[in-house]
Short mmCIF file of C-alpha atoms and ligand atoms in Angstrom, two decimals:
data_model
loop_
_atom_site.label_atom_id
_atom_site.label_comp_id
_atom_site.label_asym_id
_atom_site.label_seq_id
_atom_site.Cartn_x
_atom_site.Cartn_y
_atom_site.Cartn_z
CA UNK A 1 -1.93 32.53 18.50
CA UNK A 2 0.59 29.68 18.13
CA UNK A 3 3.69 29.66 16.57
CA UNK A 4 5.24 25.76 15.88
CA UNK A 5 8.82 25.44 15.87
CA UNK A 6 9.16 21.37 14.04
CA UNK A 7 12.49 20.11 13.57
CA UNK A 8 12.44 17.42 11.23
CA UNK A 9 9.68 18.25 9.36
CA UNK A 10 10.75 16.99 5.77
CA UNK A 11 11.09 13.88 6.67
CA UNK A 12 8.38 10.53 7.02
CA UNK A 13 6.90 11.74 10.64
CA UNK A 14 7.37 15.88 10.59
CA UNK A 15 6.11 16.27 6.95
CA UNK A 16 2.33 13.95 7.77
CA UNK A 17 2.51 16.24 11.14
CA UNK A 18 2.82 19.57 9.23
CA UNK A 19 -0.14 18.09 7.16
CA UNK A 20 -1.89 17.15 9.52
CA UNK A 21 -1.48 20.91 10.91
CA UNK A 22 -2.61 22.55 7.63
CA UNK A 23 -5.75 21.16 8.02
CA UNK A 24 -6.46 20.75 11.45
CA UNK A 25 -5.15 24.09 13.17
CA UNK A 26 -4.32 26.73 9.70
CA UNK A 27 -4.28 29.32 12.13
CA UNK A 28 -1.27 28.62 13.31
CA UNK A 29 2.35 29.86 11.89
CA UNK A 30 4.79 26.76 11.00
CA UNK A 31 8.48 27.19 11.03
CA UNK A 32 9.80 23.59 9.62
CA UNK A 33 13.75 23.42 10.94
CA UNK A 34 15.53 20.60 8.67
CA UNK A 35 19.20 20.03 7.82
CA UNK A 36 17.66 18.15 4.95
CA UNK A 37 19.63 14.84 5.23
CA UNK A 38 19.16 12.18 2.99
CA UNK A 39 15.71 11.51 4.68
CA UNK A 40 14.82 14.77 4.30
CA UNK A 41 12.55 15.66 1.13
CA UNK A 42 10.92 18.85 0.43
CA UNK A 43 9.03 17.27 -2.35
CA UNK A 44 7.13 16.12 0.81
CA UNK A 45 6.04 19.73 1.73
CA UNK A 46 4.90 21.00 -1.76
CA UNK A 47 1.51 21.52 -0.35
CA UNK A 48 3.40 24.67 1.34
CA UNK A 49 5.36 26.30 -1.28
CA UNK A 50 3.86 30.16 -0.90
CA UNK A 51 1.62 29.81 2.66
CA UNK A 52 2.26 32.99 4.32
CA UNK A 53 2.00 31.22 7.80
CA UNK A 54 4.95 28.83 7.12
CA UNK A 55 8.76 29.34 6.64
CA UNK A 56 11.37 26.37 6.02
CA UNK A 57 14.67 27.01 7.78
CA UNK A 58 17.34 24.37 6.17
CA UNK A 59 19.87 24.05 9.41
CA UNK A 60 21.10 21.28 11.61
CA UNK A 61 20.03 21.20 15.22
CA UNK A 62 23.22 20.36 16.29
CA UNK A 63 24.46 24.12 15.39
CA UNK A 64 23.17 26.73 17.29
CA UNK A 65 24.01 29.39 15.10
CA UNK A 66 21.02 27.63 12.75
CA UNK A 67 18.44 26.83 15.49
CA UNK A 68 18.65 30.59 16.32
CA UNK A 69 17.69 31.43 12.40
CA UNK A 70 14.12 29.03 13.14
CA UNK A 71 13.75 31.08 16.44
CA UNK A 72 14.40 34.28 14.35
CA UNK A 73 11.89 33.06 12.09
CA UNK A 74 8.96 32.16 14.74
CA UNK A 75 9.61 35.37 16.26
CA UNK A 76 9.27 37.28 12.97
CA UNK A 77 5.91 35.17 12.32
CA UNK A 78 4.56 36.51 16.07
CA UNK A 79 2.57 34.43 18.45
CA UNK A 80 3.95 32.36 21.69
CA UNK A 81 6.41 29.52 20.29
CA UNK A 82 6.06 26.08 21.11
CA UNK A 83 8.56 22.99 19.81
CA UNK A 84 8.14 19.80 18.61
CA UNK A 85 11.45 17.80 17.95
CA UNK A 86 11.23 14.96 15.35
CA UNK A 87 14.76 15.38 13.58
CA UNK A 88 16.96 12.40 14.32
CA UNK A 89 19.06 9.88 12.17
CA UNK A 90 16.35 7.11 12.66
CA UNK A 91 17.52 4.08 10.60
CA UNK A 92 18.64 1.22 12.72
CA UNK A 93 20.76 -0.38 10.16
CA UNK A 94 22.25 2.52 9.47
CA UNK A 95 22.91 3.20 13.15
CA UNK A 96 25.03 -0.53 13.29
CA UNK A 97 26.99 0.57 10.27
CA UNK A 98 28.18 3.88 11.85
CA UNK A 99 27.00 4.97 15.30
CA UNK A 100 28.61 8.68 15.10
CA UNK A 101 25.76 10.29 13.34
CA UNK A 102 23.19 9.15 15.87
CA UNK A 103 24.98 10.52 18.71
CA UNK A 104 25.75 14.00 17.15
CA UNK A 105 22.00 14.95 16.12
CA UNK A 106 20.18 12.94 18.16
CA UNK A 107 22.08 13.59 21.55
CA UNK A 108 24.27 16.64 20.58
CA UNK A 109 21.45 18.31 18.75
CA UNK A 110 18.73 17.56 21.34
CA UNK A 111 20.89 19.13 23.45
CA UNK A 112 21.78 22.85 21.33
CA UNK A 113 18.03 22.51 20.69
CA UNK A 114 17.13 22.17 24.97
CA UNK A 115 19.38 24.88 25.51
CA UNK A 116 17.74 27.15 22.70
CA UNK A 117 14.28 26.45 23.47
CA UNK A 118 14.94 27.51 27.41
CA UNK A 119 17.13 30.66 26.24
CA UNK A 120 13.79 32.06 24.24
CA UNK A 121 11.13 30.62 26.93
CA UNK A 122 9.25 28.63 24.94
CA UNK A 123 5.58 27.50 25.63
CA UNK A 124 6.20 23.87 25.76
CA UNK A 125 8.94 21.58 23.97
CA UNK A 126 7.44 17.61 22.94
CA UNK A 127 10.25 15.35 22.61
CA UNK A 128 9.09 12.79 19.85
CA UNK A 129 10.79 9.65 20.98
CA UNK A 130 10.76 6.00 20.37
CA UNK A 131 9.26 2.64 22.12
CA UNK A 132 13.03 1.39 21.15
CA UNK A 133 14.19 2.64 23.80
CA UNK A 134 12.90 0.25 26.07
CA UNK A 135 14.33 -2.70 24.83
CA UNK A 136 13.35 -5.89 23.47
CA UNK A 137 9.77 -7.76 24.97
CA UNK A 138 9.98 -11.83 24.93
CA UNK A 139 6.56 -13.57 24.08
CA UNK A 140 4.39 -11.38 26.59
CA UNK A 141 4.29 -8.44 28.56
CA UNK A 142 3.86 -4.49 27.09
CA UNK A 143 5.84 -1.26 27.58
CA UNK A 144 4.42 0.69 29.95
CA UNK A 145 5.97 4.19 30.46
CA UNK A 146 7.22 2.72 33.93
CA UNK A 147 9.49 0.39 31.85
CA UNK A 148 13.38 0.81 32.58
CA UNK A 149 15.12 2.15 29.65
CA UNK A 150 17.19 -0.76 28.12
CA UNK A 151 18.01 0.76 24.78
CA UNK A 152 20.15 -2.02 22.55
CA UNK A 153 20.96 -0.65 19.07
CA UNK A 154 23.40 2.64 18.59
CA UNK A 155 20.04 4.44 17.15
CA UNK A 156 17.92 3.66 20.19
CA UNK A 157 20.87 4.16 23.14
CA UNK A 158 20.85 8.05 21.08
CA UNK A 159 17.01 8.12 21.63
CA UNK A 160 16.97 7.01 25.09
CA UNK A 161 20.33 9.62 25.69
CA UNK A 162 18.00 12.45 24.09
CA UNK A 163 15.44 11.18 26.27
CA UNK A 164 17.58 11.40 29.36
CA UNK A 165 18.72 15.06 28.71
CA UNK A 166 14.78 16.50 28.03
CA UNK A 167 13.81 14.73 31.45
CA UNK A 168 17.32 16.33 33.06
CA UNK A 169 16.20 20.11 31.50
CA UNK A 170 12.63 19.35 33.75
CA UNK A 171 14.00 18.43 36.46
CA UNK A 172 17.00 20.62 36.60
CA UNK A 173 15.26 23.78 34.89
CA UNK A 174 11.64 23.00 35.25
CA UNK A 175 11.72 22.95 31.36
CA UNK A 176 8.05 23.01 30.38
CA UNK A 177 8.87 19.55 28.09
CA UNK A 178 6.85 16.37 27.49
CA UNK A 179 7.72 13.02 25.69
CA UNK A 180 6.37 10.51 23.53
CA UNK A 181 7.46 7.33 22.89
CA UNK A 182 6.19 5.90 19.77
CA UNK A 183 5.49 1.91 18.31
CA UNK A 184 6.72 1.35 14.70
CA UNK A 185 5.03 3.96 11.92
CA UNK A 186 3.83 3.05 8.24
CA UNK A 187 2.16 5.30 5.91
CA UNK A 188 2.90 7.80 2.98
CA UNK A 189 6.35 9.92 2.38
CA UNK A 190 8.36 6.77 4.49
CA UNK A 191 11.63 6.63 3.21
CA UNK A 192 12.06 3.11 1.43
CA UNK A 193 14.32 1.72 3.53
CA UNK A 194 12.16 0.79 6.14
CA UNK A 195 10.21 -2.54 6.33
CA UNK A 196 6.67 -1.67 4.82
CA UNK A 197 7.70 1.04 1.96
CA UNK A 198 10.61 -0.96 0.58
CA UNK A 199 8.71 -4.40 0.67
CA UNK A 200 6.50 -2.09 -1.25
CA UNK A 201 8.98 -0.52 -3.85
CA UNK A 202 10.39 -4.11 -4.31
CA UNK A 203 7.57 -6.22 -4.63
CA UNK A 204 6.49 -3.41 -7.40
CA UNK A 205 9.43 -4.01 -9.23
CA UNK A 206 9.48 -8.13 -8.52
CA UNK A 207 12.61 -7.39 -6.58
CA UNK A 208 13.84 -10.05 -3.62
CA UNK A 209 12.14 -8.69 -0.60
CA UNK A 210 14.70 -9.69 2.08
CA UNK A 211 13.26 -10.43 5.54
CA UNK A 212 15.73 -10.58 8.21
CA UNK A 213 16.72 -14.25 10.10
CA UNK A 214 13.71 -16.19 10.63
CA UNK A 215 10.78 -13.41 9.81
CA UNK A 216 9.42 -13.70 13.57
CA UNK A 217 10.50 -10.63 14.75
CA UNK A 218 7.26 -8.87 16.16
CA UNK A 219 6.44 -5.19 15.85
CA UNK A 220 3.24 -3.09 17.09
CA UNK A 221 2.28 -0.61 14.16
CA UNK A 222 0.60 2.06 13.68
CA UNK A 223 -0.49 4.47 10.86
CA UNK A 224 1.54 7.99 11.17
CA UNK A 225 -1.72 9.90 11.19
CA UNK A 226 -2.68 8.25 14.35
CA UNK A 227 0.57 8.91 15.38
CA UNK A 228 0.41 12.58 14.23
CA UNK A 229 -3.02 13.02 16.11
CA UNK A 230 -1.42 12.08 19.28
CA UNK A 231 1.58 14.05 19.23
CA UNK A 232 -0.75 17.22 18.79
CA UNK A 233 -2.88 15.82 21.98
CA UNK A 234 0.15 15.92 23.99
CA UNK A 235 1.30 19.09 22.62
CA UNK A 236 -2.12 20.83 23.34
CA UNK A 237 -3.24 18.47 26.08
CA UNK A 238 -0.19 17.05 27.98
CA UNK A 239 0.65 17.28 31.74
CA UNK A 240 3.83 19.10 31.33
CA UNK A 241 6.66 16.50 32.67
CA UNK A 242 4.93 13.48 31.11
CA UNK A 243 5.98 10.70 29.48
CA UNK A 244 3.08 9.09 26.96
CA UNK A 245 3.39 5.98 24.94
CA UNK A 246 1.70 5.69 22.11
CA UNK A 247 0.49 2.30 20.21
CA UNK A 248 -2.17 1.01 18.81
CA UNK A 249 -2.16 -2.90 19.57
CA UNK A 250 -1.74 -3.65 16.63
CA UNK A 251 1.46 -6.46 16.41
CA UNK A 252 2.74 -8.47 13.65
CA UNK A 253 5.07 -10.97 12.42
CA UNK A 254 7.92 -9.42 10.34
CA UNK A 255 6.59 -12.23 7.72
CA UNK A 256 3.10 -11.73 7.92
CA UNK A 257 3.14 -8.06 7.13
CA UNK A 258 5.31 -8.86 4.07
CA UNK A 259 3.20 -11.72 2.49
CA UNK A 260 -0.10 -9.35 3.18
CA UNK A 261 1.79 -6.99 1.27
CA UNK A 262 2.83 -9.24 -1.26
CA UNK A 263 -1.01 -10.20 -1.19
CA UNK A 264 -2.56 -6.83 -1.65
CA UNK A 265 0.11 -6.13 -4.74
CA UNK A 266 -1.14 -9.74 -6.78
CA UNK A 267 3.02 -11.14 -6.34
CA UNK A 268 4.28 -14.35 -5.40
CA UNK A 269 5.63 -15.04 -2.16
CA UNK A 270 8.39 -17.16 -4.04
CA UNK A 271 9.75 -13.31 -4.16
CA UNK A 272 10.57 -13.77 -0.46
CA UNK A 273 14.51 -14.18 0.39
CA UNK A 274 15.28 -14.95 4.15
CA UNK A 275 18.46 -13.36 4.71
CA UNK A 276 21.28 -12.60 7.88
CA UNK A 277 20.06 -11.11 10.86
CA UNK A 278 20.23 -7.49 11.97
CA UNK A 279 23.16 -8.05 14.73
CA UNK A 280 21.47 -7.44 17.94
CA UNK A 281 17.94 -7.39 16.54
CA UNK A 282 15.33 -6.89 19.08
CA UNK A 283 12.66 -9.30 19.02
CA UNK A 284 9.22 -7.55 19.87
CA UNK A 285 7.90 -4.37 20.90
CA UNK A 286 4.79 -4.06 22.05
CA UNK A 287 3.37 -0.64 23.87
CA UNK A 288 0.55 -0.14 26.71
CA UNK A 289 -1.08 3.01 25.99
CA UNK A 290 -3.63 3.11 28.03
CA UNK A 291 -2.17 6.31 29.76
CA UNK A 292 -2.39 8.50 26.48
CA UNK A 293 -6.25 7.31 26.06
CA UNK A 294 -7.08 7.63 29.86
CA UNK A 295 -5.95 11.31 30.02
CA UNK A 296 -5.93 12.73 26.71
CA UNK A 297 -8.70 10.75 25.32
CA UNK A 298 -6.18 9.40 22.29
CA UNK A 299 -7.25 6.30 20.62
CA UNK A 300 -5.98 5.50 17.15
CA UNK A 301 -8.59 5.64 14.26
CA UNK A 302 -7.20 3.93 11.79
CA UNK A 303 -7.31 -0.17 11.52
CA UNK A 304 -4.24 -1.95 9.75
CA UNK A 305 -6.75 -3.95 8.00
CA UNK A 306 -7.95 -0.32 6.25
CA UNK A 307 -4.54 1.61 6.33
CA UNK A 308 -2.23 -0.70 4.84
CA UNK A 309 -4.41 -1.21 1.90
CA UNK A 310 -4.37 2.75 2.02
CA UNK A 311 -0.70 2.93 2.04
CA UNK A 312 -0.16 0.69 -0.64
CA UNK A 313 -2.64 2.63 -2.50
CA UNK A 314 -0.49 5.78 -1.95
CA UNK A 315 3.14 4.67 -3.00
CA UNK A 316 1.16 3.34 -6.25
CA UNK A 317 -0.30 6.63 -6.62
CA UNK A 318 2.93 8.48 -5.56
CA UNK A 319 4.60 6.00 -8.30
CA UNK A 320 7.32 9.08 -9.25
CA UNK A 321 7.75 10.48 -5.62
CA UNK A 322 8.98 6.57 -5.01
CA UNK A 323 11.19 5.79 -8.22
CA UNK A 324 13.07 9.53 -7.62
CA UNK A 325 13.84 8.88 -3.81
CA UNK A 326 14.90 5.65 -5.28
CA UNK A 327 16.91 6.48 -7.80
CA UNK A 328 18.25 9.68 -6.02
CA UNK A 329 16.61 12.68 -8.36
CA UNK A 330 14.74 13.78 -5.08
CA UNK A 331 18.08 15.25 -4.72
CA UNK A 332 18.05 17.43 -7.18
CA UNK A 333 14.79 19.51 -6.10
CA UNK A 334 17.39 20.38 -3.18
CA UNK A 335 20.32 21.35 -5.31
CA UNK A 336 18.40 23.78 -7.58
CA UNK A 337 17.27 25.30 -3.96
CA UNK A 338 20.26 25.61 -2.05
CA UNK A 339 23.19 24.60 -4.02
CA UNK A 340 23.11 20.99 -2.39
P1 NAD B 1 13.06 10.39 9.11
O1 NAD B 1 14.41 9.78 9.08
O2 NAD B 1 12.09 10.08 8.03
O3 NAD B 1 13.20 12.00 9.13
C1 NAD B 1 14.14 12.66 9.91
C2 NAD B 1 14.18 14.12 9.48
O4 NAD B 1 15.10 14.81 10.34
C3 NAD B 1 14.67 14.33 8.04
O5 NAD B 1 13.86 15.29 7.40
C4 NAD B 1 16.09 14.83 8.22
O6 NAD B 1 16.53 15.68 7.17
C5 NAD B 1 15.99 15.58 9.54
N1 NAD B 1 17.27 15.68 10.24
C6 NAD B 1 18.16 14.69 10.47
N2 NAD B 1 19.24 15.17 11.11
C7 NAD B 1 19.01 16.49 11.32
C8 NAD B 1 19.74 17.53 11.96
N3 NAD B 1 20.95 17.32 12.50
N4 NAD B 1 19.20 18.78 12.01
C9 NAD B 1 17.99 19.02 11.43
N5 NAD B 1 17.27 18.08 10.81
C10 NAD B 1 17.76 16.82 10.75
O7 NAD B 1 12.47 10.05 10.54
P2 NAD B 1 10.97 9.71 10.98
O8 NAD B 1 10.70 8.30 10.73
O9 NAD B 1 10.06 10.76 10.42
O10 NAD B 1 11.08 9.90 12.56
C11 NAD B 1 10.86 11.18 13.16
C12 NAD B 1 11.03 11.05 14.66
O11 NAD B 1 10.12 10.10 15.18
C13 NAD B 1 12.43 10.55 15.07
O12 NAD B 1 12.83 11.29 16.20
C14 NAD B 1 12.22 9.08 15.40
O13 NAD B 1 13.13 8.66 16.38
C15 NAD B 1 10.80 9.10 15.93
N6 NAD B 1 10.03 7.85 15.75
C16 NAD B 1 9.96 7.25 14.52
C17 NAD B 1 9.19 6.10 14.36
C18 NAD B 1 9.04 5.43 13.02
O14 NAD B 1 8.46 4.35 12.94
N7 NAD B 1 9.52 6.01 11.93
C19 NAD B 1 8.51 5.56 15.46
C20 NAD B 1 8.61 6.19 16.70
C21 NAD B 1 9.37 7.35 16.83
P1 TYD B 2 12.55 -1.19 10.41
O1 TYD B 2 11.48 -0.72 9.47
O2 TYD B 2 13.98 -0.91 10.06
O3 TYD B 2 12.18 -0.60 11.84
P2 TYD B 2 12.82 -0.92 13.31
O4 TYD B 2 14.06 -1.71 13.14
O5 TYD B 2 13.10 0.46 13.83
O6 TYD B 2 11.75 -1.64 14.05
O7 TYD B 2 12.40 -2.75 10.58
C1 TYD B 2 11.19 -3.32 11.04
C2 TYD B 2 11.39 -4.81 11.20
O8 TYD B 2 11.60 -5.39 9.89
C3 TYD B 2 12.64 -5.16 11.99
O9 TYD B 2 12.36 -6.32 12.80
C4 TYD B 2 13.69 -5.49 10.95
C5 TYD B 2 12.86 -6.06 9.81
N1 TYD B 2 13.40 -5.81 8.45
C6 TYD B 2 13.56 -6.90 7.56
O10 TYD B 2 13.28 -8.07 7.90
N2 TYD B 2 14.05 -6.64 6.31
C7 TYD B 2 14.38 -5.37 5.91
O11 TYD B 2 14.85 -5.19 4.76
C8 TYD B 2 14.21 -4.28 6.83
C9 TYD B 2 14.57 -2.87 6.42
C10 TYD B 2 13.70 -4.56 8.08
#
């Protein structure tokens, strides 16, 4: 029997992983570890409210004293615990406006959370990381997981840092870890500050949707359930050591995703404002994931053609979930909870 420690689960990626769980594996027991941050929104987990085989543990990875209440919690639950690490500040532009937050759960708390993890002997630990952390791609060429880490925003040097300490726990402890490094996600529960959901909110609202410098920034993206499907390969499947990218050649023009979703809403693209560039903005990723499908048979299953119609089709079904992360009354969900 398995017992899942997930950090992070309330937010975009942990919450369509614990979903994805529920359906796919309901035997086993879910402990969801989440400081709830602004990202984090339990009106994402409703589906759990009740389920005998899941506890939420609000705490912040970065405090031991609160990782050891989720270990308390898996034991209590019974079975052999395994970890899966999402929680990290994951905004870019947030990172460039203060880098201090990035480096104290994303380094500082992969590190409490390494430490933990070995102290109980855990089954196996996957590090969900980024395909930022390699840097920025001219016109050609891939990541492959050979790629020299070249991380250039404060949010991806954290990553690769995090990176850096699960691959010095391996090699140093023979920590039973893995890692995955991940292209850009889209799909429900994203917070709307990220390209696809708030070109979404806004063009729903005929708001300016501002694309950043000339629009030709490229990105490779895939739908989180893909995403969601691989990180559970790895977990169950994964050479213990291993690095796996994950992608789903799928790569795109900042503009061109925003006029298809201008497109599939029926709004002009006079809505379109080209605005200042992200300082330091990388110009294209693009992953080679060939390793991921040659060992663990993964292969996304989900076309953008197909799932961006289907993620439009959720925020305009998820209408109120949007307008109160918007407007900030997710908030209060977590205030009647636990005082704030
Ligand atoms: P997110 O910002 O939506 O969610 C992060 C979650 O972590 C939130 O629930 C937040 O409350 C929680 N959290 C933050 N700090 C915490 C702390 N100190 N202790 C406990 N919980 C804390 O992020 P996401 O987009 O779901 O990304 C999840 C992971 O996947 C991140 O590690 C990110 O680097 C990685 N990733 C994201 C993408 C993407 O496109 N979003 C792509 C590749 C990899
Ligand atoms: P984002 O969703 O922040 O992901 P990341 O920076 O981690 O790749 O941004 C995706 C791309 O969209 C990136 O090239 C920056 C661009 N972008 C805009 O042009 N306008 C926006 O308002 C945002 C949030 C992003």
């Amino acid at each position: 029997m398995k017992t899942l420690i997930v950090t992070g689960g309330a937010g975009f990626i942990g919450s369509n992983f614990l979903h994805l769980l529920r359906v796919s594996r309901p035997e086993w027991k879910l402990v969801n570890l989440d400081a709830l941050t602004y990202a984090g929104n339990l009106e994402n987990l409703v589906a759990f409210e009740g389920a005998a085989n899941y506890r939420f543990v609000r705490g912040d990875i970065a405090v031991r004293e609160d990782v050891e209440r989720a270990f308390a919690a898996a034991v209590e639950l019974g079975g052999t615990v395994s970890v899966v690490h999402f929680a990290a500040e994951s905004h870019v532009d947030r990172s460039i406006q203060s880098g201090l937050p990035f480096v104290q759960t994303n380094v500082l708390g992969t590190q409490v959370l390494l430490d933990a993890s070995r102290a109980h002997g855990i089954e196996r630990f996957v590090h969900v990381s980024t395909d930022e952390v390699y840097g920025s791609l001219g016109d050609s060429g891939y990541f492959t997981e050979e790629t020299p880490l070249a991380p250039n925003s404060p949010y991806s040097a954290s990553k690769a840092a995090s990176d850096l300490l699960v691959r010095a726990a391996i090699h140093t402890h023979g920590f039973p870890a893995l890692v995955t490094r991940c292209s850009n996600n889209y799909g429900p529960y994203q917070f709307p500050e990220k390209l696809i959901p708030l070109m979404i909110a806004k063009a729903g609202d005929g708001e300016p949707l501002p694309v950043y410098g000339d629009g030709k920034n490229v990105r490779d993206w895939l739908y989180v359930v893909d995403h969601c499907e691989a990180i559970l390969a790895v977990l169950e499947r994964g050479k213990l050591g291993e690095t796996y990218n994950i992608g789903g050649h799928n790569e795109y023009e900042n503009i061109a995703i925003v006029r298809r979703v201008l497109s599939e809403l029926g709004k002009p693209e006079s809505l379109i404002r080209y605005v200042k560039d992200r300082p330091g903005h990388d110009r294209r990723y693009a992953i080679d994931a060939s390793k991921i499908e040659r060992e663990l048979g993964w292969r996304p299953r989900f076309r953008f053609e197909q799932a961006l119609p289907l993620t439009i089709e959720w925020y305009r079904t998820h209408a109120a979930w949007l307008q109160r992360v918007r407007n900030g009354a997710y908030r209060e969900y977590l205030v009647r909870q636990y005082g704030g």
